Amino acid sequence: MKRTKIKAALAATGPMDEIVIKGWVRTKRDSKGFSFLELNDGSGLLNIQAVVDHTPEIEAALARIGTGASVCVTGALVESPGKGQKWEIRGRGLEVLGEADQETFPLQKKRHSDEFLRTIAHLRPRTNKYGAMFRIRSELAQAIHKFFADKGFFYIHTPIITGSDCEGAGEMFRVTSLEPGSTESADKDFFGKPAQLTVSGQLSAEMFALSLGDVYTFGPTFRAENSNTPRHVAEFWMIEPEMAFADLADNMDLGEEMIKYLVTHILDNCPDDVDLFAKWVDKDLMPTLENILKEPFKRLPYTEAIDILKNAKKEFEYPVEWGMDLQTEHERFLCEEQFKKPVYVHDYPKVIKPFYMRLNDDGRTVAAMDCLVPRIGELIGGSQREERLDMLLARMQEMRLHEEDYWWYLDSRRFGTAPHAGFGMGFERMLMLVTGVANIRDVMPFPRTPNSLEF
Amino acid sequence: MKRTKIKAALAATGPMDEIVIKGWVRTKRDSKGFSFLELNDGSGLLNIQAVVDHTPEIEAALARIGTGASVCVTGALVESPGKGQKWEIRGRGLEVLGEADQETFPLQKKRHSDEFLRTIAHLRPRTNKYGAMFRIRSELAQAIHKFFADKGFFYIHTPIITGSDCEGAGEMFRVTSLEPGSTESADKDFFGKPAQLTVSGQLSAEMFALSLGDVYTFGPTFRAENSNTPRHVAEFWMIEPEMAFADLADNMDLGEEMIKYLVTHILDNCPDDVDLFAKWVDKDLMPTLENILKEPFKRLPYTEAIDILKNAKKEFEYPVEWGMDLQTEHERFLCEEQFKKPVYVHDYPKVIKPFYMRLNDDGRTVAAMDCLVPRIGELIGGSQREERLDMLLARMQEMRLHEEDYWWYLDSRRFGTAPHAGFGMGFERMLMLVTGVANIRDVMPFPRTPNSLEF
């Protein structure tokens, strides 16, 4: 007989004479003549309770069972007399699938620190918190695909291994098939030239936007930055939509619609799992998320943002002046204190932005935008792209980029160029937003950071 | 006014007084007093025709327009008197967004070879064939997520950069942040030890199956194999489901259901684009796909497969004997000539399979399965995993693997182990199957192969 997932059993509309449940034992309580098992199979946050009588076979099985063991219970699904649960299993058969030695099993029933759980990242999804995290992570990824598919965006897999450094967005990892310490030159390497791990799929995605219209990427990106902070990892997933025939306002519209859609989707589809985070991780989680949904995001030109920051009755660590890049303290002040909601800052000075952003008519700002959200800071960064060949070439020259390295990118401006815009959103940042988890290491299956490559 | 995508315009249920179409000119034909423009914006295969009268403004615009230019046409959507199209645009305004120099634009209207189009991979999605390809690719990816989400599988992002070589599944790329030629040892490198690009997410996914039940990965994987064939690339995407409480039969059931679901989904959702491939690329495409849907897949024990091959009236390049791995010629014979449908070969000799596959009671075969399909050969490879700690350790010893490298993997067998099974499917192979395209380079945006890292 096929197993029934616990989530489905708990949602049953009536009792069932025959049911097979397989899962891991969270607790075992023995009583006179029978025992209670709390079982979880990962399908949802809530356990199902199984009550088994002490027949000789079942007693033999129970003797081998402790927290963490995997079992198969056969029996009936019946109404539970206990409170807080509608259904329980009246067990007739109990089979031990895998024992868990109680002396060495590291996940005994008690609260463990996040730091400790990182050292057993292969087991932490068996805890309530990390089970919930990875179910939400999965649902968030599904929601992203659904959002874009419903809007007619095409999903593009841009290359992971790249020969172009995109935008100088950060330090890159090298990829090689040469032996360590080899003094062979790059033309003897696998690709016949230096190869890196991508920091962004944008330039490739632009080629597809200028062919298929609306596209997006959703894939891993990499930074070889030696920073050990709660916000940085070497490998993370990024979503990068790119729209043809779109400008900066369209871009901000899309980002706002997407963020609101994702928050709504998670609240609607993961209520139990989100509750856990609202209860145990971030007491402000629900108000934070409701605030995001409530009103239109603020749209604030960079130049006005600088004025606000200059006039703020607040000491900033980094002094405020036009032309500087906003620091996290500035970003958080704007969205958490000044406007108390998500803020798009747009039209940044060109000198602090990459070459591909579209020059505004003032000649000193570009059509860039960052979306700042409470607690996270920058969640989205994007721009209208420079579609005018002569302007793009001039910017590349100013920034000392070599035309020949970008021949294909420039081709898109030579042949049927069109206004287009797009942005990038760090998937893990969005996940931190919807769960209230403060350390990026705790929203990924197996995080990669300096000196940490376990699992 | 917002643009209407051409796909939506062509599907209109009635005429529209005002419409804005933006797209690229496929052809321009001038007549006396007016011109015809065939426009495509990538939203679908079919162009829309715009008819514009020769006002002075429009004539000025037309003079700048050739194949490949991007334009904005405003006007009305009216019934088309022409055959083969229900609607056309009666254009009142014509704006040139981006010209395309007719001397240098490489995509003039004629049939181009796939080889030539690979050299302009950044422009090829503007052709009918590659536009269709990348729309199907997107739809296939969406269908994969939908299939697993609907069945309650959780999507897991397993790491791309890894310190474990998984299964010795092939040559691996090294990842480093040291300078080329550096003689520093690996403990001075970013991760403090040697790092590679993953060849499979399976071992990580198993950890999540043994926590959340049913999971899958869908991400890039890498092989540093120096082979220049129509079937090999250095970077490709793979789908790897993994199910707790499942055996080899469940695994084959899942694979068959998935393949049939994906084929059906593409036939139902991409009829125009699939038609193009059936007409121009592979005349046998439709019969091939219908054949896959028609009947249950054949399930054939390896030992019987060997008997069939030995008795076949056919000269094979590689002689057939029990214990050998099947070659492509054998695989294709079984599914194309012997059974004329997809074939699961299962229960392979343990000596040709990795350590993690479950040993059968005969002691000489493992619970492995490959799904062979016409034209492609192996589309899916998977197994029930060895969940018994003692058997797994014995296999690792036989294969001289170091226990300490796999401590976390072994933990999953120490604590609440459970039967589980999974498989891997190359995304691009599935795409080759549903389009009939024979070269893997032509189903990817920017393929990575030896000495080829352009774009």
Tab-separated table of N, CA and C in Angstrom, chain A residues 9-84:
chain	number	residue	atom	x	y	z
A	9	ALA	N	-2.663	13.466	5.288
A	9	ALA	CA	-3.443	12.772	6.317
A	9	ALA	C	-4.093	13.788	7.253
A	10	LEU	N	-3.337	14.809	7.657
A	10	LEU	CA	-3.871	15.819	8.578
A	10	LEU	C	-4.973	16.647	7.919
A	11	ALA	N	-4.979	16.669	6.605
A	11	ALA	CA	-5.995	17.446	5.883
A	11	ALA	C	-7.146	16.563	5.412
A	12	ALA	N	-7.196	15.325	5.892
A	12	ALA	CA	-8.236	14.392	5.439
A	12	ALA	C	-9.625	14.944	5.752
A	13	THR	N	-10.596	14.589	4.929
A	13	THR	CA	-11.965	15.067	5.162
A	13	THR	C	-12.791	14.039	5.940
A	14	GLY	N	-12.245	12.854	6.133
A	14	GLY	CA	-12.967	11.849	6.901
A	14	GLY	C	-12.011	10.782	7.379
A	15	PRO	N	-12.440	9.911	8.262
A	15	PRO	CA	-11.554	8.849	8.750
A	15	PRO	C	-11.216	7.861	7.638
A	16	MET	N	-10.138	7.087	7.843
A	16	MET	CA	-9.725	6.087	6.850
A	16	MET	C	-9.415	4.787	7.586
A	17	ASP	N	-9.947	3.694	7.069
A	17	ASP	CA	-9.716	2.411	7.732
A	17	ASP	C	-8.287	1.927	7.595
A	18	GLU	N	-7.719	2.247	6.458
A	18	GLU	CA	-6.369	1.761	6.181
A	18	GLU	C	-5.487	2.936	5.795
A	19	ILE	N	-4.395	3.083	6.472
A	19	ILE	CA	-3.461	4.139	6.089
A	19	ILE	C	-2.050	3.684	6.424
A	20	VAL	N	-1.107	4.094	5.590
A	20	VAL	CA	0.313	3.813	5.846
A	20	VAL	C	1.036	5.135	5.970
A	21	ILE	N	1.678	5.341	7.107
A	21	ILE	CA	2.449	6.564	7.337
A	21	ILE	C	3.913	6.178	7.507
A	22	LYS	N	4.787	6.890	6.784
A	22	LYS	CA	6.226	6.677	6.975
A	22	LYS	C	6.854	8.009	7.350
A	23	GLY	N	7.721	8.001	8.305
A	23	GLY	CA	8.336	9.252	8.719
A	23	GLY	C	9.339	9.046	9.831
A	24	TRP	N	9.780	10.181	10.375
A	24	TRP	CA	10.779	10.145	11.434
A	24	TRP	C	10.122	10.458	12.782
A	25	VAL	N	10.575	9.755	13.798
A	25	VAL	CA	10.013	9.913	15.135
A	25	VAL	C	10.563	11.198	15.759
A	26	ARG	N	9.646	12.091	16.130
A	26	ARG	CA	10.073	13.293	16.840
A	26	ARG	C	10.099	13.042	18.351
A	27	THR	N	9.051	12.378	18.872
A	27	THR	CA	9.076	11.977	20.288
A	27	THR	C	8.340	10.656	20.435
A	28	LYS	N	8.690	9.961	21.498
A	28	LYS	CA	8.002	8.725	21.871
A	28	LYS	C	7.630	8.847	23.344
A	29	ARG	N	6.359	8.602	23.665
A	29	ARG	CA	5.942	8.603	25.065
A	29	ARG	C	5.265	7.280	25.361
A	30	ASP	N	5.727	6.619	26.400
A	30	ASP	CA	5.152	5.323	26.752
A	30	ASP	C	4.120	5.498	27.840
A	31	SER	N	3.027	4.807	27.713
A	31	SER	CA	1.990	4.822	28.729
A	31	SER	C	1.698	3.360	29.070
A	32	LYS	N	0.757	3.138	29.968
A	32	LYS	CA	0.478	1.757	30.376
A	32	LYS	C	-0.330	1.075	29.277
A	33	GLY	N	0.294	0.102	28.613
A	33	GLY	CA	-0.427	-0.644	27.591
A	33	GLY	C	-0.317	-0.081	26.189
A	34	PHE	N	0.153	1.142	26.037
A	34	PHE	CA	0.304	1.709	24.691
A	34	PHE	C	1.351	2.827	24.703
A	35	SER	N	1.732	3.252	23.529
A	35	SER	CA	2.711	4.346	23.396
A	35	SER	C	2.205	5.358	22.374
A	36	PHE	N	2.665	6.607	22.525
A	36	PHE	CA	2.403	7.679	21.563
A	36	PHE	C	3.679	7.960	20.767
A	37	LEU	N	3.538	8.050	19.476
A	37	LEU	CA	4.666	8.489	18.634
A	37	LEU	C	4.245	9.758	17.908
A	38	GLU	N	5.102	10.776	17.969
A	38	GLU	CA	4.902	11.963	17.136
A	38	GLU	C	5.752	11.773	15.888
A	39	LEU	N	5.114	11.783	14.722
A	39	LEU	CA	5.833	11.497	13.474
A	39	LEU	C	5.831	12.701	12.549
A	40	ASN	N	6.941	12.884	11.868
A	40	ASN	CA	7.036	13.939	10.852
A	40	ASN	C	7.727	13.357	9.627
A	41	ASP	N	7.210	13.662	8.447
A	41	ASP	CA	7.843	13.169	7.216
A	41	ASP	C	8.330	14.296	6.313
A	42	GLY	N	8.344	15.510	6.852
A	42	GLY	CA	8.854	16.626	6.076
A	42	GLY	C	7.849	17.266	5.143
A	43	SER	N	6.699	16.650	4.961
A	43	SER	CA	5.711	17.220	4.032
A	43	SER	C	5.114	18.513	4.569
A	44	GLY	N	5.147	18.684	5.882
A	44	GLY	CA	4.652	19.916	6.492
A	44	GLY	C	5.223	20.065	7.881
A	45	LEU	N	4.890	21.175	8.500
A	45	LEU	CA	5.429	21.453	9.834
A	45	LEU	C	4.815	20.548	10.898
A	46	LEU	N	3.528	20.243	10.741
A	46	LEU	CA	2.809	19.573	11.827
A	46	LEU	C	3.062	18.065	11.837
A	47	ASN	N	3.255	17.535	13.035
A	47	ASN	CA	3.415	16.091	13.218
A	47	ASN	C	2.048	15.423	13.246
A	48	ILE	N	2.060	14.138	13.012
A	48	ILE	CA	0.845	13.364	13.291
A	48	ILE	C	1.160	12.445	14.464
A	49	GLN	N	0.158	12.225	15.306
A	49	GLN	CA	0.347	11.343	16.450
A	49	GLN	C	-0.137	9.949	16.093
A	50	ALA	N	0.675	8.956	16.449
A	50	ALA	CA	0.254	7.568	16.274
A	50	ALA	C	0.179	6.924	17.647
A	51	VAL	N	-0.902	6.226	17.885
A	51	VAL	CA	-1.059	5.495	19.142
A	51	VAL	C	-0.964	4.013	18.824
A	52	VAL	N	-0.040	3.328	19.505
A	52	VAL	CA	0.142	1.892	19.224
A	52	VAL	C	0.031	1.096	20.517
A	53	ASP	N	-0.741	0.022	20.447
A	53	ASP	CA	-0.886	-0.854	21.614
A	53	ASP	C	0.352	-1.726	21.783
A	54	HIS	N	0.558	-2.154	23.036
A	54	HIS	CA	1.778	-2.924	23.324
A	54	HIS	C	1.600	-4.407	23.054
A	55	THR	N	1.445	-4.761	21.766
A	55	THR	CA	1.527	-6.180	21.409
A	55	THR	C	3.004	-6.577	21.483
A	56	PRO	N	3.290	-7.874	21.529
A	56	PRO	CA	4.717	-8.282	21.586
A	56	PRO	C	5.530	-7.735	20.405
A	57	GLU	N	4.965	-7.788	19.184
A	57	GLU	CA	5.724	-7.291	18.022
A	57	GLU	C	5.993	-5.787	18.164
A	58	ILE	N	4.965	-5.071	18.556
A	58	ILE	CA	5.122	-3.622	18.644
A	58	ILE	C	6.069	-3.256	19.782
A	59	GLU	N	6.023	-3.984	20.871
A	59	GLU	CA	6.970	-3.697	21.960
A	59	GLU	C	8.412	-3.921	21.507
A	60	ALA	N	8.598	-4.974	20.718
A	60	ALA	CA	9.950	-5.232	20.207
A	60	ALA	C	10.408	-4.078	19.314
A	61	ALA	N	9.483	-3.583	18.484
A	61	ALA	CA	9.832	-2.457	17.610
A	61	ALA	C	10.094	-1.196	18.445
A	62	LEU	N	9.230	-0.947	19.413
A	62	LEU	CA	9.363	0.270	20.240
A	62	LEU	C	10.715	0.313	20.957
A	63	ALA	N	11.198	-0.858	21.325
A	63	ALA	CA	12.476	-0.907	22.055
A	63	ALA	C	13.618	-0.362	21.192
A	64	ARG	N	13.440	-0.421	19.882
A	64	ARG	CA	14.517	0.032	18.976
A	64	ARG	C	14.301	1.475	18.532
A	65	ILE	N	13.226	2.093	19.001
A	65	ILE	CA	12.842	3.414	18.489
A	65	ILE	C	13.152	4.535	19.470
A	66	GLY	N	13.825	5.558	19.001
A	66	GLY	CA	14.006	6.784	19.772
A	66	GLY	C	13.850	7.960	18.821
A	67	THR	N	14.037	9.150	19.315
A	67	THR	CA	13.970	10.342	18.478
A	67	THR	C	14.907	10.187	17.275
A	68	GLY	N	14.363	10.438	16.093
A	68	GLY	CA	15.193	10.393	14.897
A	68	GLY	C	15.083	9.112	14.107
A	69	ALA	N	14.525	8.074	14.720
A	69	ALA	CA	14.358	6.821	13.971
A	69	ALA	C	13.336	7.003	12.858
A	70	SER	N	13.466	6.220	11.806
A	70	SER	CA	12.443	6.256	10.760
A	70	SER	C	11.606	5.000	10.871
A	71	VAL	N	10.300	5.166	10.719
A	71	VAL	CA	9.382	4.057	10.943
A	71	VAL	C	8.280	4.046	9.894
A	72	CYS	N	7.607	2.908	9.838
A	72	CYS	CA	6.389	2.767	9.048
A	72	CYS	C	5.276	2.334	9.994
A	73	VAL	N	4.227	3.113	10.041
A	73	VAL	CA	3.078	2.772	10.868
A	73	VAL	C	1.899	2.469	9.958
A	74	THR	N	1.274	1.318	10.163
A	74	THR	CA	0.043	1.011	9.433
A	74	THR	C	-1.102	0.993	10.426
A	75	GLY	N	-2.249	1.423	9.988
A	75	GLY	CA	-3.381	1.457	10.909
A	75	GLY	C	-4.525	2.220	10.306
A	76	ALA	N	-5.285	2.881	11.167
A	76	ALA	CA	-6.453	3.637	10.724
A	76	ALA	C	-6.278	5.105	11.092
A	77	LEU	N	-6.840	5.958	10.257
A	77	LEU	CA	-6.877	7.380	10.581
A	77	LEU	C	-8.197	7.640	11.309
A	78	VAL	N	-8.089	8.091	12.557
A	78	VAL	CA	-9.306	8.278	13.370
A	78	VAL	C	-9.304	9.678	13.969
A	79	GLU	N	-10.486	10.114	14.388
A	79	GLU	CA	-10.550	11.431	15.038
A	79	GLU	C	-9.742	11.390	16.321
A	80	SER	N	-9.015	12.466	16.567
A	80	SER	CA	-8.157	12.499	17.744
A	80	SER	C	-8.923	13.089	18.924
A	81	PRO	N	-8.885	12.435	20.061
A	81	PRO	CA	-9.502	13.020	21.242
A	81	PRO	C	-8.671	14.179	21.799
A	82	GLY	N	-7.390	14.212	21.446
A	82	GLY	CA	-6.501	15.273	21.941
A	82	GLY	C	-6.865	16.617	21.326
A	83	LYS	N	-6.434	17.690	21.933
A	83	LYS	CA	-6.715	19.013	21.376
A	83	LYS	C	-5.589	19.428	20.427
A	84	GLY	N	-5.920	20.321	19.513
A	84	GLY	CA	-4.896	20.828	18.595
A	84	GLY	C	-4.653	19.937	17.389
